[in-house]
JSON list of C-alpha atoms in Angstrom, two decimals:
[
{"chain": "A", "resi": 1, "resn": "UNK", "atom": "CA", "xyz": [12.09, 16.96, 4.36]},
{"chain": "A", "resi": 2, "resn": "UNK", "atom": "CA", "xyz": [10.70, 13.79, 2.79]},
{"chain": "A", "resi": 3, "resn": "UNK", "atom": "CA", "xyz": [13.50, 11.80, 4.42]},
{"chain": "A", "resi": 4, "resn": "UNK", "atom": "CA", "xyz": [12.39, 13.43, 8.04]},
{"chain": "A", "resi": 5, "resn": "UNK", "atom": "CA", "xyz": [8.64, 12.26, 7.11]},
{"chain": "A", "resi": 6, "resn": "UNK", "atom": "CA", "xyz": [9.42, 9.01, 5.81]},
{"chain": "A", "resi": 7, "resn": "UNK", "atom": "CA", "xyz": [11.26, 7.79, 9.00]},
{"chain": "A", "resi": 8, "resn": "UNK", "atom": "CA", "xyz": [8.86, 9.13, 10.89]},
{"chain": "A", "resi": 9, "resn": "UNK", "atom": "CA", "xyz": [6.10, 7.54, 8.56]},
{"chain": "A", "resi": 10, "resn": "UNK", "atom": "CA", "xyz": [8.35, 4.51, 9.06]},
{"chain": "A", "resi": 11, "resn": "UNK", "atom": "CA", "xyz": [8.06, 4.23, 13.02]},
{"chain": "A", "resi": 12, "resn": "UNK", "atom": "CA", "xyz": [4.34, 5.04, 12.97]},
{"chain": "A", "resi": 13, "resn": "UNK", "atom": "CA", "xyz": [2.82, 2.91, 11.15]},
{"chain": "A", "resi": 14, "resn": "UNK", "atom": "CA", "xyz": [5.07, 1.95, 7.82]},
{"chain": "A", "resi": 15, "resn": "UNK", "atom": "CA", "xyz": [7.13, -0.68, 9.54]},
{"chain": "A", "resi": 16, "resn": "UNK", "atom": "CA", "xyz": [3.39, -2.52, 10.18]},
{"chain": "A", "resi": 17, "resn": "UNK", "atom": "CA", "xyz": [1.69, -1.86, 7.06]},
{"chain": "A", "resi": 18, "resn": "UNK", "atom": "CA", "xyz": [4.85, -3.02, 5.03]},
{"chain": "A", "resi": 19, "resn": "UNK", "atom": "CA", "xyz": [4.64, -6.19, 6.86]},
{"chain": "A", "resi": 20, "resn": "UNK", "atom": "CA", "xyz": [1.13, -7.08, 6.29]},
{"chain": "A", "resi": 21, "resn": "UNK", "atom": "CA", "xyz": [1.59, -6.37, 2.24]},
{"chain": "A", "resi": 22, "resn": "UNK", "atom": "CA", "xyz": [4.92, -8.92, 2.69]},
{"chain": "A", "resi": 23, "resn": "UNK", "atom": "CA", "xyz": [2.41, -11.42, 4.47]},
{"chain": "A", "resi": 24, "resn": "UNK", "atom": "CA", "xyz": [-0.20, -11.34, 1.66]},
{"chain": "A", "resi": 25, "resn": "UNK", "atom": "CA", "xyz": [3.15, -11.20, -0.64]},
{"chain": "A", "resi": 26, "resn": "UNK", "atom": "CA", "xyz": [4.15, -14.64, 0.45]},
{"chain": "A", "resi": 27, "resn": "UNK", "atom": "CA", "xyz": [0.42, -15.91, 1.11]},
{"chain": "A", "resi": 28, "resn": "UNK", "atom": "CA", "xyz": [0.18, -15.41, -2.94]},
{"chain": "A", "resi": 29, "resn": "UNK", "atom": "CA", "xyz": [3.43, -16.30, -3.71]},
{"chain": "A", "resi": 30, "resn": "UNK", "atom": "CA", "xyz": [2.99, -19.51, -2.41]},
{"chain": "A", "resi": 31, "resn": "UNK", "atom": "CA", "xyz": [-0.17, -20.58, -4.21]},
{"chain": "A", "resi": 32, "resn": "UNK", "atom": "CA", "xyz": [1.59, -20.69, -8.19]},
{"chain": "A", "resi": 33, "resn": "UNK", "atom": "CA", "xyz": [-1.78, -18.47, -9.80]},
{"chain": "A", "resi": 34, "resn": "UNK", "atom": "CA", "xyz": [-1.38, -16.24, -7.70]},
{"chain": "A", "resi": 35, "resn": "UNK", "atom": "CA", "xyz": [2.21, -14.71, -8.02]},
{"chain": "A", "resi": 36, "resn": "UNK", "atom": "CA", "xyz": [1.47, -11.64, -9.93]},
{"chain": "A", "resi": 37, "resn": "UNK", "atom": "CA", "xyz": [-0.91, -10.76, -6.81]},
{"chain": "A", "resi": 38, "resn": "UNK", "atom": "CA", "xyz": [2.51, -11.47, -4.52]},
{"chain": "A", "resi": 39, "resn": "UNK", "atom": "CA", "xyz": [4.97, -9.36, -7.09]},
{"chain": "A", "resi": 40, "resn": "UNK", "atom": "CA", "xyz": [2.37, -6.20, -6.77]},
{"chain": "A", "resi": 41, "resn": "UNK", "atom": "CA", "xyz": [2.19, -7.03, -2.99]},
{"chain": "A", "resi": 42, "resn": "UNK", "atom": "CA", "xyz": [6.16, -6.95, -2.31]},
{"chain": "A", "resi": 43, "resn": "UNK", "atom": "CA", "xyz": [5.85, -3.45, -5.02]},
{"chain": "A", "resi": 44, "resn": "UNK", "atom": "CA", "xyz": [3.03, -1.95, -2.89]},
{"chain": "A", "resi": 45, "resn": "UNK", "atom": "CA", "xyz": [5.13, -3.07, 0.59]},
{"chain": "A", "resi": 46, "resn": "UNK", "atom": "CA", "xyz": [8.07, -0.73, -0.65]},
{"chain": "A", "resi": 47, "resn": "UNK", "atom": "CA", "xyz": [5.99, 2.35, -1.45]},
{"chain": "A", "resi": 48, "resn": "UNK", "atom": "CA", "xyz": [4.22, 1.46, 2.42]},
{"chain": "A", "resi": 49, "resn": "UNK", "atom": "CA", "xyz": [7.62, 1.75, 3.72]},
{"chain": "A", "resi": 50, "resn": "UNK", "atom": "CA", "xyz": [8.57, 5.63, 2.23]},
{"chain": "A", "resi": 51, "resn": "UNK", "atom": "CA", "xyz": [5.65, 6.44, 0.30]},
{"chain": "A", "resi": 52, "resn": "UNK", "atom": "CA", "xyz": [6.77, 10.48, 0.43]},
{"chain": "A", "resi": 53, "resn": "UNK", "atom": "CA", "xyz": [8.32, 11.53, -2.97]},
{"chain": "A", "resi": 54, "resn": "UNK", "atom": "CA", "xyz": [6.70, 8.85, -5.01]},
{"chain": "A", "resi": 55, "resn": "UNK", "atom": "CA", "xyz": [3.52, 8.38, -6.29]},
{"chain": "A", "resi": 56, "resn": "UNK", "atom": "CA", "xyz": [1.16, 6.21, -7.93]},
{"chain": "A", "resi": 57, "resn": "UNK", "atom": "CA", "xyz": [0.29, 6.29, -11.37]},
{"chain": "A", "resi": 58, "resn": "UNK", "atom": "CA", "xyz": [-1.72, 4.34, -14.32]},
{"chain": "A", "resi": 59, "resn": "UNK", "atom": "CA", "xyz": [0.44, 2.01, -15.99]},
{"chain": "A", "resi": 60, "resn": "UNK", "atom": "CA", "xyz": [-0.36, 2.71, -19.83]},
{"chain": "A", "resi": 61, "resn": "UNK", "atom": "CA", "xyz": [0.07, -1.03, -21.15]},
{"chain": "A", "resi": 62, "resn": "UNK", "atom": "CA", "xyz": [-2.80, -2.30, -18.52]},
{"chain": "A", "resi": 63, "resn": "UNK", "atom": "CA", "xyz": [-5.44, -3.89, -19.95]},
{"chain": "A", "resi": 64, "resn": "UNK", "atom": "CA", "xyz": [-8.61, -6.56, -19.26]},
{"chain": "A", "resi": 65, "resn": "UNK", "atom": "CA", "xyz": [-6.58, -8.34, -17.38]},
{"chain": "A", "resi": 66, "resn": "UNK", "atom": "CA", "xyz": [-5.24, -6.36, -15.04]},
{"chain": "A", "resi": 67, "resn": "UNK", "atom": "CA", "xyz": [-9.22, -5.44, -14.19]},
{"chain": "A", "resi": 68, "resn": "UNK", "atom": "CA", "xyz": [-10.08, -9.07, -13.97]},
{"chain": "A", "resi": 69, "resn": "UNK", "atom": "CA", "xyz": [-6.75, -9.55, -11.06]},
{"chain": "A", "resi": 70, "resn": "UNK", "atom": "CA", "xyz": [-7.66, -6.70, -9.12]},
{"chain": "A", "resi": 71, "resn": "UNK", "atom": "CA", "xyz": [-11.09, -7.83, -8.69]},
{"chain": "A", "resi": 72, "resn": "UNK", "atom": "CA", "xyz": [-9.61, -11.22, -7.82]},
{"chain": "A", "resi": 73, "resn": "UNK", "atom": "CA", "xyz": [-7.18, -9.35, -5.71]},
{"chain": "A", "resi": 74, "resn": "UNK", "atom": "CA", "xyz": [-10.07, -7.11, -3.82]},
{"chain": "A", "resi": 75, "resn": "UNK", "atom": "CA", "xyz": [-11.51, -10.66, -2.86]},
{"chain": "A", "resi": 76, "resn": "UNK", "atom": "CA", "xyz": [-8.10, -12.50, -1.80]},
{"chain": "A", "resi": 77, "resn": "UNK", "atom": "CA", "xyz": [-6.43, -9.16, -0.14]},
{"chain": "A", "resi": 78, "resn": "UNK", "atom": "CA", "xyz": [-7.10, -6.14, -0.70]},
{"chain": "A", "resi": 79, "resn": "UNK", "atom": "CA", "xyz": [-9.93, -5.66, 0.98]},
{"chain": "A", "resi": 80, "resn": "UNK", "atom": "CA", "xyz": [-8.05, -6.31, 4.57]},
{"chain": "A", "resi": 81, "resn": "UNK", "atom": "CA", "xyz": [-5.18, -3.97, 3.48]},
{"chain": "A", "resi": 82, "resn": "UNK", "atom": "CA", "xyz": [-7.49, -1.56, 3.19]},
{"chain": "A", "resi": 83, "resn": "UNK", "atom": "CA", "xyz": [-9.69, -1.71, 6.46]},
{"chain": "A", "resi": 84, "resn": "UNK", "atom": "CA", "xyz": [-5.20, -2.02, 8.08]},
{"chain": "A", "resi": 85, "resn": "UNK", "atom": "CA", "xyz": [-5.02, 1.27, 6.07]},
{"chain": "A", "resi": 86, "resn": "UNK", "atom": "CA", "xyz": [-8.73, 2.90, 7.15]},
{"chain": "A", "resi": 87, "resn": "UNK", "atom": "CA", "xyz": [-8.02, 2.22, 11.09]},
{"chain": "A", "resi": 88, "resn": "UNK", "atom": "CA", "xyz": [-4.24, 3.36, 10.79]},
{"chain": "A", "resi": 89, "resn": "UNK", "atom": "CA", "xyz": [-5.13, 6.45, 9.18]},
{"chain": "A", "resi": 90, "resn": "UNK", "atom": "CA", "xyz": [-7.99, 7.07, 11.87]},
{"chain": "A", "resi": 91, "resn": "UNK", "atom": "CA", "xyz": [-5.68, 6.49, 14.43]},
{"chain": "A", "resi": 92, "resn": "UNK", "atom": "CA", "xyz": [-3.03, 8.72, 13.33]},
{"chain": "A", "resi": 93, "resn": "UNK", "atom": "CA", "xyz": [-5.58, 11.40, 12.71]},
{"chain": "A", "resi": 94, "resn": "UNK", "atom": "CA", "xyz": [-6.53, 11.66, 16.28]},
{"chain": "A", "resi": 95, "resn": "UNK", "atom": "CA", "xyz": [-3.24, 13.88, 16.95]},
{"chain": "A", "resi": 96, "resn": "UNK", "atom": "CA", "xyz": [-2.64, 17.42, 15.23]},
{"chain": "A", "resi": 97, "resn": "UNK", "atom": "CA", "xyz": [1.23, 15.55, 14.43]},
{"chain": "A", "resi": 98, "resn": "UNK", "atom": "CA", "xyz": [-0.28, 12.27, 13.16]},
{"chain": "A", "resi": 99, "resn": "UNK", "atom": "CA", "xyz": [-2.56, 13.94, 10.38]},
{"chain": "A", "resi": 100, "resn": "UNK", "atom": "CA", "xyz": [-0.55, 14.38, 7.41]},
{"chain": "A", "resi": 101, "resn": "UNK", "atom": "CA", "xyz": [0.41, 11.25, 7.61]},
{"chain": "A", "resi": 102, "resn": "UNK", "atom": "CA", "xyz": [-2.82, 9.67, 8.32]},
{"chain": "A", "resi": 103, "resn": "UNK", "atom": "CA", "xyz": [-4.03, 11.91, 5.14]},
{"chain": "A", "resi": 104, "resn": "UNK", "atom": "CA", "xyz": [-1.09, 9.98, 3.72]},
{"chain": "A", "resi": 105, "resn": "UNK", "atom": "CA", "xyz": [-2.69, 6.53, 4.59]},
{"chain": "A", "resi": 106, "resn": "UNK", "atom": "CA", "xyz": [-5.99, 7.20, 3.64]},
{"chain": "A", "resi": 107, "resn": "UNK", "atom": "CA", "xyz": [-4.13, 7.84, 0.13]},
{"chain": "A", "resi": 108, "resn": "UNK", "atom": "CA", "xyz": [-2.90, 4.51, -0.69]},
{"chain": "A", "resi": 109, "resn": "UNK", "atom": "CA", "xyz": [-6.57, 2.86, 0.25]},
{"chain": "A", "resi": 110, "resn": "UNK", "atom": "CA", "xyz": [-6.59, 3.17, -3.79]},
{"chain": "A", "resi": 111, "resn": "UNK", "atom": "CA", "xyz": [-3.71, 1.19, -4.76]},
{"chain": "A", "resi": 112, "resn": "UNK", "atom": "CA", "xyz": [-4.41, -1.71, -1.70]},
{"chain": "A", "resi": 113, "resn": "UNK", "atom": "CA", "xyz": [-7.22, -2.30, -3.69]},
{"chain": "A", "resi": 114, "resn": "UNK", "atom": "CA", "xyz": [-6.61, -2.37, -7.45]},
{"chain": "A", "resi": 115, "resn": "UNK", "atom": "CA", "xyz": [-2.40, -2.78, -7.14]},
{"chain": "A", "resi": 116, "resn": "UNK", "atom": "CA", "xyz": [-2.65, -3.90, -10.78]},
{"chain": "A", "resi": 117, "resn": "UNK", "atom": "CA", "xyz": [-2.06, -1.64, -14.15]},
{"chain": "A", "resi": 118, "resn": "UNK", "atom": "CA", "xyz": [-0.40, 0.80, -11.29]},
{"chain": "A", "resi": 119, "resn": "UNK", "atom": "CA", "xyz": [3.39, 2.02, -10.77]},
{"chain": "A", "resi": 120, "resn": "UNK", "atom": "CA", "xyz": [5.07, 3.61, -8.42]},
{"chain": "A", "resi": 121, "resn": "UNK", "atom": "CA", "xyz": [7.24, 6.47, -9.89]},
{"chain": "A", "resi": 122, "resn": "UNK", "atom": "CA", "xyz": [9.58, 8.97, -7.77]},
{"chain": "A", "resi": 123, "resn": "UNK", "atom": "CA", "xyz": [8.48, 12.33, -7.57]}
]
């Protein structure tokens, strides 16, 4: 069943979310500071492309300055991932089909917009 829902997920709206984390990925990847905020980018465009049967958890190790990056990365990125993620899910709410996986989208608003002291772990 998750297979069926990720490809489906995939056509939808994965394919396009996936490649505007790879965008900010290489945006940040290409400024030297910033290439912890393009490693959790490329991570977070991987769980965009099958997010069912994984999750998101806390990373236990995190610390100060994985606050200080995310609020860094709320300013340089997130923020636009997550308005991509608020008008996808919208959109795919609009049909009876669409709404588990716009429920799904709404889900990962989170992780667009503190990415670090997270990790993506299989179900």
């Amino acid at each position: 069943m998750r297979t069926i829902l990720n490809v489906i997920w995939l056509v939808l709206c994965g394919i396009w979310m996936a490649i505007g984390y790879c965008i900010a990925g290489v945006i940040c990847c290409v400024l030297i500071v910033t290439i912890p905020f393009g490693i959790a980018s490329f991570r977070i465009a991987g769980y965009a492309l099958w997010p069912f049967g994984h999750t998101i958890v806390d990373r236990p190790g995190a610390g100060i300055a994985s606050a200080i990056g995310n609020v860094l990365w709320i300013i340089v990125a997130g923020w636009w991932l997550a308005i991509g993620h608020v008008l996808t899910g919208i959109a795919l709410c609009i049909t009876i089909i669409g709404i588990p996986f716009g429920i799904a989208n709404f889900k990962m608003i989170p992780v667009s917009l503190v990415p670090l002291g997270k990790e993506i772990v299989e179900i």
